[in-house]
Tab-separated table of C-alpha atoms in Angstrom:
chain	number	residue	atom	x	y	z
A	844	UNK	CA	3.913	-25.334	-9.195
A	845	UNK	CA	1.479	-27.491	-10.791
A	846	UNK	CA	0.756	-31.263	-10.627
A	847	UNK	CA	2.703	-32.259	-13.837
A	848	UNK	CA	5.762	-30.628	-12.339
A	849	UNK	CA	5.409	-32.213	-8.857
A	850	UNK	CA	4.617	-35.698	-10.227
A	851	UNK	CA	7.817	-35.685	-12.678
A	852	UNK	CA	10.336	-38.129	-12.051
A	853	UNK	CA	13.044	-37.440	-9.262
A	854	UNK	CA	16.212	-35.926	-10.551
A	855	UNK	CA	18.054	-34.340	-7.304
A	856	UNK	CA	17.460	-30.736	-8.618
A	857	UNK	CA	13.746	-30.839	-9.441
A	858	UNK	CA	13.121	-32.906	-6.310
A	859	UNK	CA	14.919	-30.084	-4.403
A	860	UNK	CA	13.076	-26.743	-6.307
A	861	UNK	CA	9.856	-29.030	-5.534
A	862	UNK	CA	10.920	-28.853	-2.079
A	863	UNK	CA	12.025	-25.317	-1.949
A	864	UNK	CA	9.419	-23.412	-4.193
A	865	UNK	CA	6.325	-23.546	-1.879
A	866	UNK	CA	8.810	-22.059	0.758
A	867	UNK	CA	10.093	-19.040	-1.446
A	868	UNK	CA	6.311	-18.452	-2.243
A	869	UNK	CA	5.148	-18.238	0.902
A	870	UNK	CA	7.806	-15.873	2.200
A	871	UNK	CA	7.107	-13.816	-1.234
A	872	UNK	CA	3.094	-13.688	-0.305
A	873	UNK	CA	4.213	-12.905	3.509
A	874	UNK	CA	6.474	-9.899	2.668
A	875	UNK	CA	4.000	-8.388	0.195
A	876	UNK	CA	1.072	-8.706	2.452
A	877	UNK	CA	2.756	-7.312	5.954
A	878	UNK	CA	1.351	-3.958	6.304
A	879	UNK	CA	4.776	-1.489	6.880
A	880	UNK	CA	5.475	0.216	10.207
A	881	UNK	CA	4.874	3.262	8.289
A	882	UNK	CA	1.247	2.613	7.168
A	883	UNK	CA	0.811	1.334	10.410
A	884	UNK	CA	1.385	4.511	11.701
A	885	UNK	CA	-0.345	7.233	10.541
A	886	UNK	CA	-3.357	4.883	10.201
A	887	UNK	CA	-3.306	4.948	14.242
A	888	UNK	CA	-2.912	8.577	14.146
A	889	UNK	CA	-5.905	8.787	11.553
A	890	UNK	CA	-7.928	7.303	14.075
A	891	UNK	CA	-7.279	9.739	17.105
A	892	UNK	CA	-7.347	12.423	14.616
A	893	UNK	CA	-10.796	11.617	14.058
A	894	UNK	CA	-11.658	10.859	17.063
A	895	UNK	CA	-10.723	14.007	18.500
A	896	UNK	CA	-8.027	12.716	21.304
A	897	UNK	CA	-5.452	14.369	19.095
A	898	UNK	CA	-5.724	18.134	17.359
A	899	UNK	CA	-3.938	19.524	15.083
A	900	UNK	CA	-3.204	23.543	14.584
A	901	UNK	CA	-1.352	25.448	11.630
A	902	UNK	CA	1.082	27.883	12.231
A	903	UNK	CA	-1.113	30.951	12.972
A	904	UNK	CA	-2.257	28.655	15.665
A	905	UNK	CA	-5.610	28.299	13.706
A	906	UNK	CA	-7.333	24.394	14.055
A	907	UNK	CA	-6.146	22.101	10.500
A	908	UNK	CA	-7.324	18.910	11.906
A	909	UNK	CA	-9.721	18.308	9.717
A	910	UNK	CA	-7.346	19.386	6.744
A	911	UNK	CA	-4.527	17.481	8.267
A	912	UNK	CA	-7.320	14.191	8.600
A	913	UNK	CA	-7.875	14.663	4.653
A	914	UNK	CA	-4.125	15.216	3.947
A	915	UNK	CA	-3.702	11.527	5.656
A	916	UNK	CA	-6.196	9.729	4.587
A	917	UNK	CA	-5.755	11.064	0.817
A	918	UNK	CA	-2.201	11.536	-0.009
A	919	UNK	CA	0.268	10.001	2.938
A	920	UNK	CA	-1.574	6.535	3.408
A	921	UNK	CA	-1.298	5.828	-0.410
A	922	UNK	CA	2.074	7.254	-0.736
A	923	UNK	CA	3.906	5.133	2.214
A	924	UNK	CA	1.960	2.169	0.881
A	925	UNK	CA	3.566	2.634	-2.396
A	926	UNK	CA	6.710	3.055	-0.931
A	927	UNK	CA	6.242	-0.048	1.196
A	928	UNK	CA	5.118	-1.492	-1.903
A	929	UNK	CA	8.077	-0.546	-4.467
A	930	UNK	CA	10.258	-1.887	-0.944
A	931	UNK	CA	8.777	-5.205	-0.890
A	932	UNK	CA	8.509	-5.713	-4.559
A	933	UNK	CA	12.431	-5.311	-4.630
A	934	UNK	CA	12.961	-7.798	-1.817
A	935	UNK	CA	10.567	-10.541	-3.087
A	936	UNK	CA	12.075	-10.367	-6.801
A	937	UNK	CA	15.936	-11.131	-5.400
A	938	UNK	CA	14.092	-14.285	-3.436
A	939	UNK	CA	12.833	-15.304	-6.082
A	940	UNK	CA	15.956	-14.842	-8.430
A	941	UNK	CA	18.297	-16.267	-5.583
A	942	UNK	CA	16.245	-19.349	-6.161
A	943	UNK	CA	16.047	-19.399	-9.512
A	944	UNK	CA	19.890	-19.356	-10.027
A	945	UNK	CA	20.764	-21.376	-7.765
A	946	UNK	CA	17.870	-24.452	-9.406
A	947	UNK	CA	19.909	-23.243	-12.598
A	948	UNK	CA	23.326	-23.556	-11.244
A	949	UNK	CA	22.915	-26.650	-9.529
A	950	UNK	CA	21.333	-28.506	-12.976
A	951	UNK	CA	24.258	-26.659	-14.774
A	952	UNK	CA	26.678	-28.639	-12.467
A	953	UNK	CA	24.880	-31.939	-13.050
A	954	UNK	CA	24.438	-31.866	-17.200
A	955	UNK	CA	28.190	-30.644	-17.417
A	956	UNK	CA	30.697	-33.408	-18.939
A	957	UNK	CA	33.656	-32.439	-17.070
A	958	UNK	CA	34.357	-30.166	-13.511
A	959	UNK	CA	34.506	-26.661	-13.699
A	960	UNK	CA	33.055	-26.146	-17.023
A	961	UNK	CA	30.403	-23.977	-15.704
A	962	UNK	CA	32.768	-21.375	-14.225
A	963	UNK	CA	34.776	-21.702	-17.442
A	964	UNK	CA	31.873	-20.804	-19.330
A	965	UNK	CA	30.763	-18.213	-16.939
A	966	UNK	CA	34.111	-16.758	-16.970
A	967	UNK	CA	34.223	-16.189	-20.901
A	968	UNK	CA	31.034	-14.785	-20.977
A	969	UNK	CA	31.519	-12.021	-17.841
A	970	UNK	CA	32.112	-9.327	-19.632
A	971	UNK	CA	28.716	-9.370	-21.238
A	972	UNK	CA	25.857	-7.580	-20.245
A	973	UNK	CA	23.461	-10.607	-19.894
A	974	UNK	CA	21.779	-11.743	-16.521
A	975	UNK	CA	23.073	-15.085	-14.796
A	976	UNK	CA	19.907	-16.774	-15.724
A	977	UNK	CA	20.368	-16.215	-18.866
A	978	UNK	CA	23.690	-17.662	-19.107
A	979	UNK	CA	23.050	-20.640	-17.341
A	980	UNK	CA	19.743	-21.141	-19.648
A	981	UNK	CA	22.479	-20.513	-22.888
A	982	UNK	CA	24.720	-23.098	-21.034
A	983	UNK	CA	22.082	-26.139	-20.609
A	984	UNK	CA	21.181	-25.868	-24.347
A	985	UNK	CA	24.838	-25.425	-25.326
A	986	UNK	CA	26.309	-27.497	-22.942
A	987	UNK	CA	23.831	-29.798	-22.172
A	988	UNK	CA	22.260	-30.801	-24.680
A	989	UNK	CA	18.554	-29.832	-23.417
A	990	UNK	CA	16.474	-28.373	-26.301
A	991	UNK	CA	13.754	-26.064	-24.538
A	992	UNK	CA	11.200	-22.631	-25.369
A	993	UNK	CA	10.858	-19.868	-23.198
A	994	UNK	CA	7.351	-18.281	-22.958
A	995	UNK	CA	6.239	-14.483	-23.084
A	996	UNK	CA	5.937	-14.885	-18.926
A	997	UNK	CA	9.518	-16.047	-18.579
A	998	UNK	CA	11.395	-13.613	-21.338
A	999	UNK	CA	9.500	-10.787	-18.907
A	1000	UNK	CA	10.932	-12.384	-15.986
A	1001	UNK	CA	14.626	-11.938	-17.717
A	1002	UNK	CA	13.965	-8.507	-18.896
A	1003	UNK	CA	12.728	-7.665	-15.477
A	1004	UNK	CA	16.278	-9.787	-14.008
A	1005	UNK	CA	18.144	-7.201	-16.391
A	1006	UNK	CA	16.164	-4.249	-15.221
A	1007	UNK	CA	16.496	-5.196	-11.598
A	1008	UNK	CA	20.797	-5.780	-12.540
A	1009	UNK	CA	20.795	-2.521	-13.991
A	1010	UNK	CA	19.259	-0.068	-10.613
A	1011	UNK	CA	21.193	-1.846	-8.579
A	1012	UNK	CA	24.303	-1.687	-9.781
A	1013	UNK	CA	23.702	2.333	-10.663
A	1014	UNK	CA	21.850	3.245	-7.639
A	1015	UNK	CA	18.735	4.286	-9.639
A	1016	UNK	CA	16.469	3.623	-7.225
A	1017	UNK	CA	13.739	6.317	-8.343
A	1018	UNK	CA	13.556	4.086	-11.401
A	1019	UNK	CA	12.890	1.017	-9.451
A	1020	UNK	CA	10.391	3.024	-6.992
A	1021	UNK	CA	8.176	4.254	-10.299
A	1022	UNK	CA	8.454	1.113	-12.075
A	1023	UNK	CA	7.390	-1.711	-9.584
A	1024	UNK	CA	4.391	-3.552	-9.682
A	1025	UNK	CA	2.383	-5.390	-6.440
A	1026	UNK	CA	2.350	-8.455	-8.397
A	1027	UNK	CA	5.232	-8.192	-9.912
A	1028	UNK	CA	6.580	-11.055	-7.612
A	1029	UNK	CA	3.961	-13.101	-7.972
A	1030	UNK	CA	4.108	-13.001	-11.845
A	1031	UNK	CA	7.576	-14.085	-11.205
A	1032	UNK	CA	6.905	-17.089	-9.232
A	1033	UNK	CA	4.358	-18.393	-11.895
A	1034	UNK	CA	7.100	-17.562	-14.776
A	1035	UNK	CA	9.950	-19.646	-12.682
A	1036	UNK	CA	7.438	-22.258	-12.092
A	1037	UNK	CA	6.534	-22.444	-15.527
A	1038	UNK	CA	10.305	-22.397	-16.614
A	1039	UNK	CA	11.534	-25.583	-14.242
A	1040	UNK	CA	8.534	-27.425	-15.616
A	1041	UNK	CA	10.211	-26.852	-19.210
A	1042	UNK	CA	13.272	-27.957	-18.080
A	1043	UNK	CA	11.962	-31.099	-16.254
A	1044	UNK	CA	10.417	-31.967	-19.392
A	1045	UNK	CA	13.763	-31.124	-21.311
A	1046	UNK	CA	15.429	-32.646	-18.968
A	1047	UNK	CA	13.781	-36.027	-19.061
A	1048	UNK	CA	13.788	-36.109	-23.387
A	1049	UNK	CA	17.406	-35.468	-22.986
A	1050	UNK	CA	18.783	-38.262	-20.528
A	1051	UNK	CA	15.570	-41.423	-20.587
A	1052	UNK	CA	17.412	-43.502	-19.117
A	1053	UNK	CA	16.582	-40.825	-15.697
């Protein structure tokens, strides 16, 4: 989160993401970089395997270390770090969205004129097939009067809120495995940062007297 956004004037929500956001990243950056169990593994057995404590025969009882050494090092290495990596990608992007709507709902809650006209709202709209970001970004300009853009970074981060929605609830978790990116959580990061700093801004223009 950049300087502007740091420096900005201390409504309760921004002064809490401020808090919070170096947090989320770090547990993000710690998640994507722990090597998994997995990889750990047959990186240890790669090791023996080449150095020749360990050997490995075929069927016909004929010696396949050597094949079984290039089978490692070639195919299951990359594939378990991909898994790891499709695993981790997952986890990181529901921090990250966990954080995000709850910095939404909380300035939701503060710009509404009367109680409970969030979950009103929320309630009208549940039917529809539109992320919870989304709605609470349609409720501050509807509701609260904040007149904001969305870049290119942060309409990717609500597609990929949409696409994340959609395996979940259907269990297509093949789709989710192909599809994820290693910095797919870190795009998202700079995309949320980027959208709180629009808001702060918004935010500010909308009530001066903060």
């Amino acid at each position: 989160m950049n300087r502007k956004l740091r420096a900005k004037a201390e409504n309760i929500v921004f002064s809490e993401a401020r808090q919070d956001y170096p947090f989320v990243a770090a547990i993000t950056r710690r998640i994507m970089a722990t090597k998994a169990p997995a990889v750990r593994r047959l990186e240890r057995r790669l090791v023996r395997l080449r150095a020749g404590s360990i050997r490995v025969k075929d069927a016909k009882g004929n010696d396949s270390t050597s094949a079984h050494i290039e089978h490692i090092s070639s195919i299951s290495i990359d594939a378990a770090n991909h898994h790891a990596a499709a695993i981790a990608d997952g986890a990181c992007m529901q921090l990250v969205f966990a954080f995000l709507e709850r910095t939404l709902r909380d300035l939701c809650e503060e710009v509404s004129s009367k109680p409970k006209q969030l979950s009103a709202y929320l309630r009208k709209r549940a039917k529809e097939r539109v992320g919870k970001v989304q709605k609470y970004l349609d409720f501050l300009r509807s509701h609260g009067g904040l007149t904001f853009t969305v870049g290119p970074d942060v309409r990717r981060l609500l597609k990929r809120e949409k696409e994340l929605r959609d395996i979940f609830t259907h269990g297509d978790w093949l789709l989710h495995y192909f599809g994820s990116a290693r910095d797919g959580a870190a795009d998202a990061l700079k995309a949320v940062a980027s959208l709180i700093e629009a808001l702060d801004s918004a935010y500010l223009i909308a009530r001066p007297e903060i």
